[in-house]
């Protein structure tokens, strides 16, 4: 999510493009979808491959979001209602439930205002915290372990026009409207309590359990909805608008983009359709993004495990972050599409973000306090993409340039630091050098120690064991040592825990 991809330029030769289908961007209109019960799993199966539909049973009574949204293009606003069914999976009663309001992130240029909250049909008096990015909803009666509650919220979102702060990833432009997790999202609750920390702008914001989503959004009829999950219904209204219904599960958050301008090219791998959306002037770069995403998809399925969703979207947006990941969707900055000097970065950023479908979307982690757990592995996964496509020498060039080069510059300037720290422990330059540069060197070190057979078994085992769960640094080491059959503490201390401050 919202993280800059740190890249040390190394020349990579793109593989030849395969032919892809050019698809009309607007799907055929269908009748309004039939109403469904909130506990009906059938709606979510529509967004999953046939083999992944059984994954729904792996999630023990997840949080369920039912969102109804309407976008006003004239005023760049989004109005919404949200029904959430939340079950207390903790061993202690909960006196309150928190919602994150990321549209209120400082200097974002936009805002979200929650105008009504009801708990089990009764009005509640919520309190804003964490610089208005967290909404605490007190419960009249503590929510006992294994008990559930229903929360109704009404809200409005003001979207900044043209340009916003925070990497320009929440914005309305002529070509696209980007809505990254703009609805109230329940954060993770663990042994430390509710997580409402606010990291620096260069860090990722979301730390959440997987949930099940149904989303209905009404937009002008000339607009297309590109979002997490799959479109399961599209209905044209009499007032010049269309209503889209989407479903997605299991997902940690839900991203939405709206456009009347972007073109689409697609390809199908197995039961998953990969779509690439780009501006008309960037058609060739859009095809290249599809090629990279498709190649990376194949590598990661082979190396890690199956991708569960029926769609994977790659979307050109105005973000200055290079790339940002969401469940079932990645966005890549326009500056990389139309700058020939950035082609190596373009490829690396796209493949990196696709890898986050495995490391973040499926295998979750605390991105605020332990960002290396997904970012360092996503970096090394991108090296594996290069290795599988172009061989060992190309992968070694990535290792030397993207990782060692980035890290060595910081170390030579006396800025070495432990990888295993929160985002807020680093300034922006050091965050890139240590988490994105030094972090993946740990995975390279244990690969050399374990050998390839055990190392790739580690990756597939780690993925299968923690799929749809939350993983912590000790889980990475524990799984690696289990597969290795011997301690890897020396490598862990050298690359992750050292130097101590």
CSV table of C-alpha atoms in Angstrom, one decimal:
chain,number,residue,atom,x,y,z
A,1,UNK,CA,0.0,0.0,0.0
A,2,UNK,CA,1.0,3.6,-0.2
A,3,UNK,CA,4.7,2.9,-0.3
A,4,UNK,CA,7.4,4.1,-2.7
A,5,UNK,CA,9.3,1.4,-4.5
A,6,UNK,CA,13.0,2.0,-4.0
A,7,UNK,CA,14.9,1.2,-7.1
A,8,UNK,CA,18.6,1.3,-8.0
A,9,UNK,CA,18.7,1.4,-11.8
A,10,UNK,CA,19.9,-1.8,-13.4
A,11,UNK,CA,19.3,-2.5,-17.1
A,12,UNK,CA,16.8,-5.3,-17.7
A,13,UNK,CA,15.8,-6.4,-21.2
A,14,UNK,CA,12.0,-6.9,-21.4
A,15,UNK,CA,10.8,-10.1,-22.8
A,16,UNK,CA,9.0,-9.9,-26.1
A,17,UNK,CA,5.3,-9.0,-25.7
A,18,UNK,CA,2.7,-11.7,-26.3
A,19,UNK,CA,-0.5,-10.8,-28.1
A,20,UNK,CA,-3.3,-9.9,-25.7
A,21,UNK,CA,-7.0,-9.3,-26.2
A,22,UNK,CA,-8.2,-5.7,-26.5
A,23,UNK,CA,-11.4,-5.6,-24.6
A,24,UNK,CA,-14.2,-3.1,-24.4
A,25,UNK,CA,-13.8,-1.3,-21.1
A,26,UNK,CA,-17.5,-1.4,-20.3
A,27,UNK,CA,-19.1,-4.8,-19.6
A,28,UNK,CA,-22.5,-5.6,-20.8
A,29,UNK,CA,-25.3,-4.4,-18.6
A,30,UNK,CA,-27.1,-7.0,-16.5
A,31,UNK,CA,-30.3,-6.9,-14.4
A,32,UNK,CA,-30.1,-5.5,-10.9
A,33,UNK,CA,-28.6,-8.3,-8.7
A,34,UNK,CA,-30.9,-10.3,-6.4
A,35,UNK,CA,-30.7,-9.3,-2.7
A,36,UNK,CA,-28.7,-11.7,-0.6
A,37,UNK,CA,-28.3,-12.6,3.0
A,38,UNK,CA,-25.2,-11.2,4.7
A,39,UNK,CA,-24.2,-14.8,5.8
A,40,UNK,CA,-24.6,-16.2,2.3
A,41,UNK,CA,-21.2,-17.3,0.9
A,42,UNK,CA,-22.5,-17.8,-2.7
A,43,UNK,CA,-22.0,-14.1,-3.5
A,44,UNK,CA,-18.3,-14.3,-2.6
A,45,UNK,CA,-17.7,-17.5,-4.5
A,46,UNK,CA,-18.3,-15.5,-7.7
A,47,UNK,CA,-15.1,-13.6,-7.2
A,48,UNK,CA,-12.9,-16.7,-6.6
A,49,UNK,CA,-11.5,-19.4,-8.8
A,50,UNK,CA,-13.1,-22.8,-8.5
A,51,UNK,CA,-10.3,-24.2,-6.4
A,52,UNK,CA,-10.2,-21.1,-4.1
A,53,UNK,CA,-13.9,-21.2,-3.3
A,54,UNK,CA,-13.2,-23.6,-0.5
A,55,UNK,CA,-10.9,-21.0,1.0
A,56,UNK,CA,-14.0,-19.2,2.4
A,57,UNK,CA,-14.4,-22.0,4.9
A,58,UNK,CA,-10.9,-21.3,6.2
A,59,UNK,CA,-12.0,-17.9,7.6
A,60,UNK,CA,-13.7,-18.2,11.0
A,61,UNK,CA,-16.7,-15.9,10.9
A,62,UNK,CA,-15.0,-12.9,9.3
A,63,UNK,CA,-16.0,-9.3,9.4
A,64,UNK,CA,-18.5,-8.6,6.7
A,65,UNK,CA,-18.8,-5.2,5.0
A,66,UNK,CA,-21.9,-4.2,3.0
A,67,UNK,CA,-21.2,-0.8,1.4
A,68,UNK,CA,-23.6,1.3,-0.7
A,69,UNK,CA,-21.8,4.2,-2.3
A,70,UNK,CA,-22.7,7.0,-4.7
A,71,UNK,CA,-20.2,9.2,-6.6
A,72,UNK,CA,-21.0,12.8,-7.5
A,73,UNK,CA,-18.6,13.7,-10.4
A,74,UNK,CA,-19.6,17.4,-10.4
A,75,UNK,CA,-18.5,17.9,-6.8
A,76,UNK,CA,-16.0,15.1,-6.5
A,77,UNK,CA,-17.7,13.6,-3.5
A,78,UNK,CA,-18.7,10.1,-2.4
A,79,UNK,CA,-21.6,9.4,-0.1
A,80,UNK,CA,-22.0,6.1,1.6
A,81,UNK,CA,-23.7,3.8,4.0
A,82,UNK,CA,-22.0,0.8,5.5
A,83,UNK,CA,-23.3,-2.2,7.5
A,84,UNK,CA,-20.6,-4.1,9.3
A,85,UNK,CA,-21.0,-7.4,11.1
A,86,UNK,CA,-18.1,-7.8,13.5
A,87,UNK,CA,-17.3,-10.8,15.7
A,88,UNK,CA,-14.9,-10.5,18.7
A,89,UNK,CA,-12.2,-13.1,18.1
A,90,UNK,CA,-10.2,-12.0,21.2
A,91,UNK,CA,-10.1,-13.6,24.6
A,92,UNK,CA,-11.3,-10.5,26.4
A,93,UNK,CA,-14.4,-8.3,26.1
A,94,UNK,CA,-14.2,-5.2,23.9
A,95,UNK,CA,-15.5,-1.9,25.2
A,96,UNK,CA,-15.2,-0.2,21.9
A,97,UNK,CA,-14.6,-0.8,18.2
A,98,UNK,CA,-12.4,1.4,16.1
A,99,UNK,CA,-12.6,2.4,12.4
A,100,UNK,CA,-9.8,3.9,10.4
A,101,UNK,CA,-10.6,7.0,8.4
A,102,UNK,CA,-7.6,7.2,6.0
A,103,UNK,CA,-9.2,9.9,3.9
A,104,UNK,CA,-8.4,12.2,6.8
A,105,UNK,CA,-4.7,11.5,6.7
A,106,UNK,CA,-2.9,14.8,7.3
A,107,UNK,CA,-2.2,16.8,4.2
A,108,UNK,CA,-4.1,14.4,2.0
A,109,UNK,CA,-6.2,17.3,0.7
A,110,UNK,CA,-9.5,15.3,1.2
A,111,UNK,CA,-11.6,14.2,4.1
A,112,UNK,CA,-14.2,11.8,5.3
A,113,UNK,CA,-17.0,12.8,7.7
A,114,UNK,CA,-19.0,10.1,9.5
A,115,UNK,CA,-22.4,11.6,10.1
A,116,UNK,CA,-24.2,8.7,11.8
A,117,UNK,CA,-23.3,5.6,13.7
A,118,UNK,CA,-25.6,2.9,15.1
A,119,UNK,CA,-24.7,-0.2,17.1
A,120,UNK,CA,-27.4,-2.9,16.9
A,121,UNK,CA,-29.9,-0.3,15.8
A,122,UNK,CA,-29.1,2.2,18.6
A,123,UNK,CA,-27.3,5.5,18.1
A,124,UNK,CA,-23.7,5.7,19.3
A,125,UNK,CA,-21.5,8.6,20.2
A,126,UNK,CA,-18.2,8.1,18.4
A,127,UNK,CA,-15.0,9.9,19.2
A,128,UNK,CA,-12.3,11.0,16.7
A,129,UNK,CA,-8.7,10.1,17.6
A,130,UNK,CA,-5.2,9.8,15.9
A,131,UNK,CA,-5.5,13.2,14.1
A,132,UNK,CA,-9.0,12.3,12.9
A,133,UNK,CA,-7.9,9.1,11.3
A,134,UNK,CA,-9.5,6.8,13.8
A,135,UNK,CA,-13.1,6.7,15.0
A,136,UNK,CA,-13.7,5.1,18.4
A,137,UNK,CA,-17.2,3.7,18.7
A,138,UNK,CA,-18.0,3.0,22.4
A,139,UNK,CA,-20.2,0.0,23.1
A,140,UNK,CA,-23.0,0.3,25.7
A,141,UNK,CA,-22.4,-3.3,26.6
A,142,UNK,CA,-19.0,-4.9,26.2
A,143,UNK,CA,-18.7,-7.3,23.3
A,144,UNK,CA,-17.9,-10.6,24.8
A,145,UNK,CA,-15.5,-13.1,23.2
A,146,UNK,CA,-17.2,-15.0,20.4
A,147,UNK,CA,-20.1,-12.5,20.3
A,148,UNK,CA,-20.9,-10.4,17.3
A,149,UNK,CA,-22.4,-6.9,16.7
A,150,UNK,CA,-23.9,-5.0,13.8
A,151,UNK,CA,-22.7,-1.5,13.2
A,152,UNK,CA,-24.3,1.0,10.7
A,153,UNK,CA,-22.4,4.0,9.5
A,154,UNK,CA,-23.2,6.9,7.2
A,155,UNK,CA,-20.4,9.0,5.7
A,156,UNK,CA,-19.4,11.4,3.0
A,157,UNK,CA,-16.0,11.7,1.4
A,158,UNK,CA,-14.5,14.8,-0.2
A,159,UNK,CA,-12.0,13.9,-2.9
A,160,UNK,CA,-9.1,16.3,-3.7
A,161,UNK,CA,-9.1,17.5,-7.3
A,162,UNK,CA,-6.0,17.4,-9.6
A,163,UNK,CA,-3.4,16.8,-7.0
A,164,UNK,CA,-3.3,15.6,-3.4
A,165,UNK,CA,-0.7,15.1,-0.7
A,166,UNK,CA,0.4,11.7,0.5
A,167,UNK,CA,1.8,10.4,-2.9
A,168,UNK,CA,-1.2,11.7,-4.9
A,169,UNK,CA,-2.9,8.4,-4.4
A,170,UNK,CA,-6.3,9.8,-3.3
A,171,UNK,CA,-7.4,12.2,-6.1
A,172,UNK,CA,-9.9,13.1,-8.8
A,173,UNK,CA,-8.4,13.9,-12.2
A,174,UNK,CA,-9.8,14.1,-15.7
A,175,UNK,CA,-8.6,10.5,-16.4
A,176,UNK,CA,-9.3,8.7,-13.2
A,177,UNK,CA,-10.7,9.0,-9.7
A,178,UNK,CA,-8.7,7.0,-7.1
A,179,UNK,CA,-10.5,5.9,-3.9
A,180,UNK,CA,-8.0,3.9,-1.8
A,181,UNK,CA,-9.7,2.5,1.3
A,182,UNK,CA,-11.8,5.6,1.7
A,183,UNK,CA,-14.5,3.9,3.7
A,184,UNK,CA,-14.3,3.3,7.5
A,185,UNK,CA,-12.1,0.2,8.0
A,186,UNK,CA,-11.8,-1.8,11.2
A,187,UNK,CA,-8.1,-2.2,12.1
A,188,UNK,CA,-6.5,-5.2,13.6
A,189,UNK,CA,-6.9,-5.9,17.3
A,190,UNK,CA,-4.3,-8.2,18.9
A,191,UNK,CA,-2.5,-8.7,22.2
A,192,UNK,CA,-1.5,-5.0,22.2
A,193,UNK,CA,-5.0,-3.8,21.6
A,194,UNK,CA,-6.4,-1.8,18.7
A,195,UNK,CA,-3.9,-0.6,16.2
A,196,UNK,CA,-4.5,3.0,15.3
A,197,UNK,CA,-0.9,4.1,14.9
A,198,UNK,CA,-0.3,6.7,12.2
A,199,UNK,CA,2.9,6.0,10.3
A,200,UNK,CA,4.8,8.6,8.2
A,201,UNK,CA,3.5,9.3,4.7
A,202,UNK,CA,6.1,7.0,3.1
A,203,UNK,CA,4.8,4.0,5.0
A,204,UNK,CA,1.8,1.7,4.5
A,205,UNK,CA,-1.3,2.5,6.5
A,206,UNK,CA,-3.4,-0.7,6.6
A,207,UNK,CA,-3.0,-3.4,9.3
A,208,UNK,CA,-6.2,-5.4,9.1
A,209,UNK,CA,-7.6,-8.9,9.1
A,210,UNK,CA,-9.2,-10.3,6.0
A,211,UNK,CA,-12.9,-9.6,5.6
A,212,UNK,CA,-15.8,-10.3,3.1
A,213,UNK,CA,-17.0,-7.4,1.0
A,214,UNK,CA,-20.1,-6.6,-1.0
A,215,UNK,CA,-20.0,-3.1,-2.5
A,216,UNK,CA,-22.7,-1.3,-4.5
A,217,UNK,CA,-21.6,1.9,-6.2
A,218,UNK,CA,-23.6,4.3,-8.4
A,219,UNK,CA,-21.5,6.4,-10.9
A,220,UNK,CA,-22.2,8.4,-14.0
A,221,UNK,CA,-23.0,6.0,-16.9
A,222,UNK,CA,-19.9,7.0,-18.8
A,223,UNK,CA,-17.7,5.8,-16.0
A,224,UNK,CA,-16.2,2.3,-15.4
A,225,UNK,CA,-15.5,0.9,-11.9
A,226,UNK,CA,-12.2,-0.8,-11.5
A,227,UNK,CA,-12.0,-2.3,-8.0
A,228,UNK,CA,-10.9,-5.1,-5.7
A,229,UNK,CA,-13.1,-8.1,-6.2
A,230,UNK,CA,-15.3,-8.8,-9.2
A,231,UNK,CA,-18.2,-7.1,-10.8
A,232,UNK,CA,-21.3,-9.4,-10.3
A,233,UNK,CA,-24.0,-6.9,-11.4
A,234,UNK,CA,-24.3,-3.8,-13.5
A,235,UNK,CA,-27.6,-1.9,-13.8
A,236,UNK,CA,-28.4,1.2,-15.9
A,237,UNK,CA,-30.6,3.7,-14.1
A,238,UNK,CA,-33.0,6.3,-15.7
A,239,UNK,CA,-31.0,9.3,-14.4
A,240,UNK,CA,-27.8,8.9,-16.4
A,241,UNK,CA,-26.1,6.8,-13.8
A,242,UNK,CA,-25.2,3.1,-13.5
A,243,UNK,CA,-25.1,1.0,-10.4
A,244,UNK,CA,-22.3,-1.6,-10.1
A,245,UNK,CA,-22.3,-4.4,-7.6
A,246,UNK,CA,-19.0,-6.0,-6.6
A,247,UNK,CA,-18.0,-8.8,-4.3
A,248,UNK,CA,-14.6,-9.6,-2.9
A,249,UNK,CA,-13.3,-12.1,-0.3
A,250,UNK,CA,-11.1,-12.8,1.6
A,251,UNK,CA,-9.6,-9.3,1.4
A,252,UNK,CA,-7.8,-7.0,3.9
A,253,UNK,CA,-9.2,-3.8,2.3
A,254,UNK,CA,-11.1,-2.7,-0.8
A,255,UNK,CA,-9.8,-0.3,-3.4
A,256,UNK,CA,-11.9,1.5,-6.0
A,257,UNK,CA,-11.0,3.5,-9.1
A,258,UNK,CA,-13.4,5.2,-11.5
A,259,UNK,CA,-12.6,6.2,-15.1
A,260,UNK,CA,-14.2,7.2,-18.4
A,261,UNK,CA,-10.8,7.6,-20.1
A,262,UNK,CA,-8.6,4.6,-19.5
A,263,UNK,CA,-8.2,1.9,-22.1
A,264,UNK,CA,-8.0,-1.8,-21.2
A,265,UNK,CA,-6.1,-4.8,-22.5
A,266,UNK,CA,-6.6,-8.3,-21.0
A,267,UNK,CA,-5.3,-11.8,-20.9
A,268,UNK,CA,-6.5,-14.9,-19.1
A,269,UNK,CA,-4.3,-17.3,-17.1
A,270,UNK,CA,-6.1,-20.3,-15.8
A,271,UNK,CA,-9.3,-18.9,-14.3
A,272,UNK,CA,-7.9,-15.4,-13.6
A,273,UNK,CA,-8.3,-12.5,-16.0
A,274,UNK,CA,-5.5,-10.0,-15.8
A,275,UNK,CA,-6.5,-6.5,-16.9
A,276,UNK,CA,-4.2,-3.5,-17.7
A,277,UNK,CA,-5.8,0.0,-17.7
A,278,UNK,CA,-3.9,2.9,-19.1
A,279,UNK,CA,-4.4,6.3,-20.7
A,280,UNK,CA,-4.9,6.3,-24.5
A,281,UNK,CA,-1.5,8.0,-25.0
A,282,UNK,CA,0.2,5.2,-23.0
A,283,UNK,CA,-1.4,2.3,-24.9
A,284,UNK,CA,2.0,0.6,-25.6
A,285,UNK,CA,3.1,1.0,-22.0
A,286,UNK,CA,-0.3,-0.5,-20.9
A,287,UNK,CA,0.5,-3.6,-23.0
A,288,UNK,CA,3.9,-3.7,-21.4
A,289,UNK,CA,2.4,-3.5,-17.9
A,290,UNK,CA,0.1,-6.5,-18.8
A,291,UNK,CA,3.1,-8.5,-20.1
A,292,UNK,CA,5.1,-7.9,-16.9
A,293,UNK,CA,2.1,-8.6,-14.6
A,294,UNK,CA,1.3,-11.8,-16.5
A,295,UNK,CA,4.9,-13.0,-16.4
A,296,UNK,CA,5.2,-12.2,-12.7
A,297,UNK,CA,1.9,-13.8,-12.0
A,298,UNK,CA,3.1,-17.1,-13.5
A,299,UNK,CA,6.4,-17.0,-11.6
A,300,UNK,CA,4.7,-16.3,-8.2
A,301,UNK,CA,2.1,-19.0,-8.7
A,302,UNK,CA,4.8,-21.5,-9.4
A,303,UNK,CA,7.1,-20.4,-6.6
A,304,UNK,CA,4.6,-19.5,-3.8
A,305,UNK,CA,1.2,-20.9,-4.4
A,306,UNK,CA,-2.2,-20.3,-6.1
A,307,UNK,CA,-3.8,-16.9,-6.7
A,308,UNK,CA,-7.4,-17.1,-5.5
A,309,UNK,CA,-9.2,-14.2,-7.2
A,310,UNK,CA,-10.8,-14.2,-10.7
A,311,UNK,CA,-9.3,-10.9,-11.5
A,312,UNK,CA,-6.1,-9.0,-11.2
A,313,UNK,CA,-6.1,-5.4,-12.3
A,314,UNK,CA,-3.1,-3.1,-13.1
A,315,UNK,CA,-4.1,0.5,-13.2
A,316,UNK,CA,-2.3,3.6,-14.4
A,317,UNK,CA,-2.9,6.4,-11.8
A,318,UNK,CA,-1.3,9.8,-10.9
A,319,UNK,CA,0.4,8.4,-7.8
A,320,UNK,CA,4.0,9.5,-7.3
A,321,UNK,CA,4.7,6.4,-5.1
A,322,UNK,CA,5.9,4.3,-8.1
A,323,UNK,CA,3.4,1.5,-7.3
A,324,UNK,CA,0.8,0.7,-4.6
A,325,UNK,CA,-0.8,-2.7,-3.9
A,326,UNK,CA,-4.3,-3.6,-2.8
A,327,UNK,CA,-6.1,-7.0,-2.8
A,328,UNK,CA,-6.8,-7.9,-6.4
A,329,UNK,CA,-5.5,-4.7,-7.8
A,330,UNK,CA,-2.2,-2.7,-8.2
A,331,UNK,CA,-1.7,0.8,-9.3
A,332,UNK,CA,1.4,2.1,-11.0
A,333,UNK,CA,2.3,5.8,-11.4
A,334,UNK,CA,1.7,7.6,-14.7
A,335,UNK,CA,5.2,9.0,-14.6
A,336,UNK,CA,6.6,5.5,-15.2
A,337,UNK,CA,4.3,4.9,-18.2
A,338,UNK,CA,5.4,7.8,-20.2
A,339,UNK,CA,9.1,8.3,-19.4
A,340,UNK,CA,11.4,6.1,-21.5
A,341,UNK,CA,14.2,6.7,-18.9
A,342,UNK,CA,12.0,4.9,-16.3
A,343,UNK,CA,11.4,1.6,-18.1
A,344,UNK,CA,13.5,-0.5,-15.8
A,345,UNK,CA,11.8,1.1,-12.8
A,346,UNK,CA,8.4,0.6,-14.5
A,347,UNK,CA,9.0,-3.2,-14.8
A,348,UNK,CA,10.4,-3.6,-11.4
A,349,UNK,CA,7.6,-1.6,-9.7
A,350,UNK,CA,4.9,-3.5,-11.6
A,351,UNK,CA,6.4,-6.9,-10.7
A,352,UNK,CA,7.0,-5.8,-7.1
A,353,UNK,CA,3.4,-4.8,-6.6
A,354,UNK,CA,2.1,-8.0,-8.1
A,355,UNK,CA,4.1,-10.0,-5.6
A,356,UNK,CA,2.2,-8.1,-2.8
A,357,UNK,CA,-0.8,-10.2,-3.8
A,358,UNK,CA,1.0,-13.0,-2.0
A,359,UNK,CA,2.9,-10.9,0.6
A,360,UNK,CA,0.3,-8.5,2.1
A,361,UNK,CA,-3.0,-9.4,0.4
A,362,UNK,CA,-3.0,-13.1,1.3
A,363,UNK,CA,-0.2,-13.4,3.9
A,364,UNK,CA,-0.8,-10.4,6.0
A,365,UNK,CA,1.4,-8.5,8.5
A,366,UNK,CA,1.6,-5.4,10.6
A,367,UNK,CA,2.8,-3.0,7.9
A,368,UNK,CA,3.2,-0.1,10.4
A,369,UNK,CA,5.4,-1.8,13.0
A,370,UNK,CA,7.1,-4.6,10.9
A,371,UNK,CA,7.1,-3.3,7.3
A,372,UNK,CA,10.0,-5.5,6.3
A,373,UNK,CA,7.9,-8.7,6.6
A,374,UNK,CA,6.1,-8.0,3.4
A,375,UNK,CA,8.3,-5.3,1.7
A,376,UNK,CA,11.6,-7.2,1.9
A,377,UNK,CA,10.0,-10.4,0.7
A,378,UNK,CA,8.3,-8.5,-2.1
A,379,UNK,CA,11.6,-7.1,-3.1
A,380,UNK,CA,13.2,-10.5,-3.2
A,381,UNK,CA,10.2,-12.0,-5.0
A,382,UNK,CA,10.9,-9.4,-7.8
A,383,UNK,CA,14.4,-10.7,-8.0
A,384,UNK,CA,13.0,-14.2,-8.5
A,385,UNK,CA,10.8,-12.9,-11.3
A,386,UNK,CA,13.9,-11.6,-13.0
A,387,UNK,CA,15.8,-14.8,-12.3
A,388,UNK,CA,13.1,-17.0,-13.8
A,389,UNK,CA,12.7,-14.9,-16.9
A,390,UNK,CA,16.3,-13.9,-17.6
A,391,UNK,CA,18.6,-16.2,-15.6
A,392,UNK,CA,21.1,-15.9,-12.7
A,393,UNK,CA,23.3,-13.2,-14.1
A,394,UNK,CA,20.3,-10.8,-14.5
A,395,UNK,CA,19.1,-11.7,-11.0
A,396,UNK,CA,22.6,-11.0,-9.6
A,397,UNK,CA,22.6,-7.6,-11.3
A,398,UNK,CA,19.3,-6.8,-9.4
A,399,UNK,CA,20.9,-8.1,-6.2
A,400,UNK,CA,23.9,-5.8,-6.6
A,401,UNK,CA,22.1,-2.8,-7.9
A,402,UNK,CA,18.7,-2.7,-6.3
A,403,UNK,CA,19.5,-4.2,-2.9
A,404,UNK,CA,23.3,-4.0,-2.1
A,405,UNK,CA,23.8,-0.7,-3.9
A,406,UNK,CA,21.0,0.9,-2.1
A,407,UNK,CA,22.0,-0.4,1.3
A,408,UNK,CA,25.7,0.1,0.9
A,409,UNK,CA,25.3,3.8,0.2
A,410,UNK,CA,23.5,4.2,3.5
A,411,UNK,CA,25.9,2.0,5.4
A,412,UNK,CA,28.9,3.9,4.0
A,413,UNK,CA,27.4,7.1,5.2
A,414,UNK,CA,27.0,5.8,8.7
A,415,UNK,CA,23.3,5.2,8.4
A,416,UNK,CA,23.0,1.5,8.9
A,417,UNK,CA,20.1,0.4,11.1
A,418,UNK,CA,18.2,-2.7,12.2
A,419,UNK,CA,15.6,-3.8,9.7
A,420,UNK,CA,13.2,-5.0,12.3
A,421,UNK,CA,11.7,-1.6,13.3
A,422,UNK,CA,8.5,0.4,12.7
A,423,UNK,CA,8.2,2.7,9.7
A,424,UNK,CA,8.4,5.7,12.1
A,425,UNK,CA,11.9,4.7,13.2
A,426,UNK,CA,13.3,5.7,9.8
A,427,UNK,CA,13.5,8.8,7.8
A,428,UNK,CA,12.3,8.4,4.2
A,429,UNK,CA,15.7,7.7,2.7
A,430,UNK,CA,16.8,5.3,5.4
A,431,UNK,CA,13.4,3.5,5.1
A,432,UNK,CA,14.2,2.7,1.5
A,433,UNK,CA,17.8,1.8,2.1
A,434,UNK,CA,17.2,-0.5,5.1
A,435,UNK,CA,13.8,-2.1,4.5
A,436,UNK,CA,13.9,-2.3,0.7
A,437,UNK,CA,17.7,-2.6,0.3
A,438,UNK,CA,19.1,-4.5,3.4
A,439,UNK,CA,15.9,-6.5,4.1
A,440,UNK,CA,15.9,-8.7,1.0
A,441,UNK,CA,19.6,-9.5,1.6
A,442,UNK,CA,18.4,-11.6,4.6
A,443,UNK,CA,16.4,-13.8,2.2
A,444,UNK,CA,19.4,-14.1,-0.1
A,445,UNK,CA,21.6,-15.0,2.8
A,446,UNK,CA,19.3,-17.8,4.1
A,447,UNK,CA,18.8,-19.0,0.5
A,448,UNK,CA,22.6,-19.5,0.2
A,449,UNK,CA,22.6,-21.3,3.6
A,450,UNK,CA,19.6,-23.5,3.0
A,451,UNK,CA,20.1,-24.3,-0.7
A,452,UNK,CA,17.4,-23.7,-3.4
A,453,UNK,CA,15.3,-26.8,-2.7
A,454,UNK,CA,14.8,-25.9,1.0
A,455,UNK,CA,14.5,-22.2,0.3
A,456,UNK,CA,11.7,-22.6,-2.2
A,457,UNK,CA,10.0,-25.1,0.1
A,458,UNK,CA,10.2,-22.4,2.8
A,459,UNK,CA,8.4,-19.8,0.5
A,460,UNK,CA,5.6,-22.2,-0.4
A,461,UNK,CA,5.2,-23.5,3.2
A,462,UNK,CA,5.2,-20.0,4.6
A,463,UNK,CA,2.5,-19.0,2.1
A,464,UNK,CA,0.3,-22.0,2.7
A,465,UNK,CA,0.6,-21.8,6.5
A,466,UNK,CA,-0.2,-18.1,6.9
A,467,UNK,CA,-2.5,-17.5,3.9
A,468,UNK,CA,-5.3,-15.1,5.0
A,469,UNK,CA,-3.7,-14.8,8.4
A,470,UNK,CA,-1.4,-12.3,10.1
A,471,UNK,CA,2.3,-13.1,10.3
A,472,UNK,CA,5.0,-11.6,12.5
A,473,UNK,CA,8.8,-11.5,12.2
A,474,UNK,CA,9.3,-14.6,14.5
A,475,UNK,CA,7.0,-16.6,12.2
A,476,UNK,CA,9.4,-15.9,9.3
A,477,UNK,CA,12.4,-17.2,11.2
A,478,UNK,CA,10.5,-20.1,12.8
A,479,UNK,CA,9.3,-21.4,9.4
A,480,UNK,CA,12.7,-21.0,7.8
A,481,UNK,CA,14.5,-22.9,10.6
A,482,UNK,CA,11.8,-25.6,10.5
A,483,UNK,CA,12.4,-26.2,6.8
A,484,UNK,CA,16.2,-25.8,7.2
A,485,UNK,CA,16.4,-28.3,10.1
A,486,UNK,CA,19.0,-26.0,11.7
A,487,UNK,CA,19.3,-22.5,13.2
A,488,UNK,CA,19.3,-19.4,11.1
A,489,UNK,CA,19.6,-17.1,14.0
A,490,UNK,CA,23.1,-15.8,12.9
A,491,UNK,CA,21.7,-14.7,9.5
A,492,UNK,CA,18.6,-13.2,11.2
A,493,UNK,CA,20.7,-11.2,13.6
A,494,UNK,CA,23.1,-10.0,11.0
A,495,UNK,CA,20.5,-8.8,8.5
A,496,UNK,CA,17.4,-8.1,10.5
A,497,UNK,CA,18.3,-7.3,14.1
A,498,UNK,CA,21.7,-5.5,13.7
A,499,UNK,CA,23.1,-3.1,14.3
A,500,UNK,CA,21.4,-2.4,17.7
A,501,UNK,CA,20.8,1.2,18.6
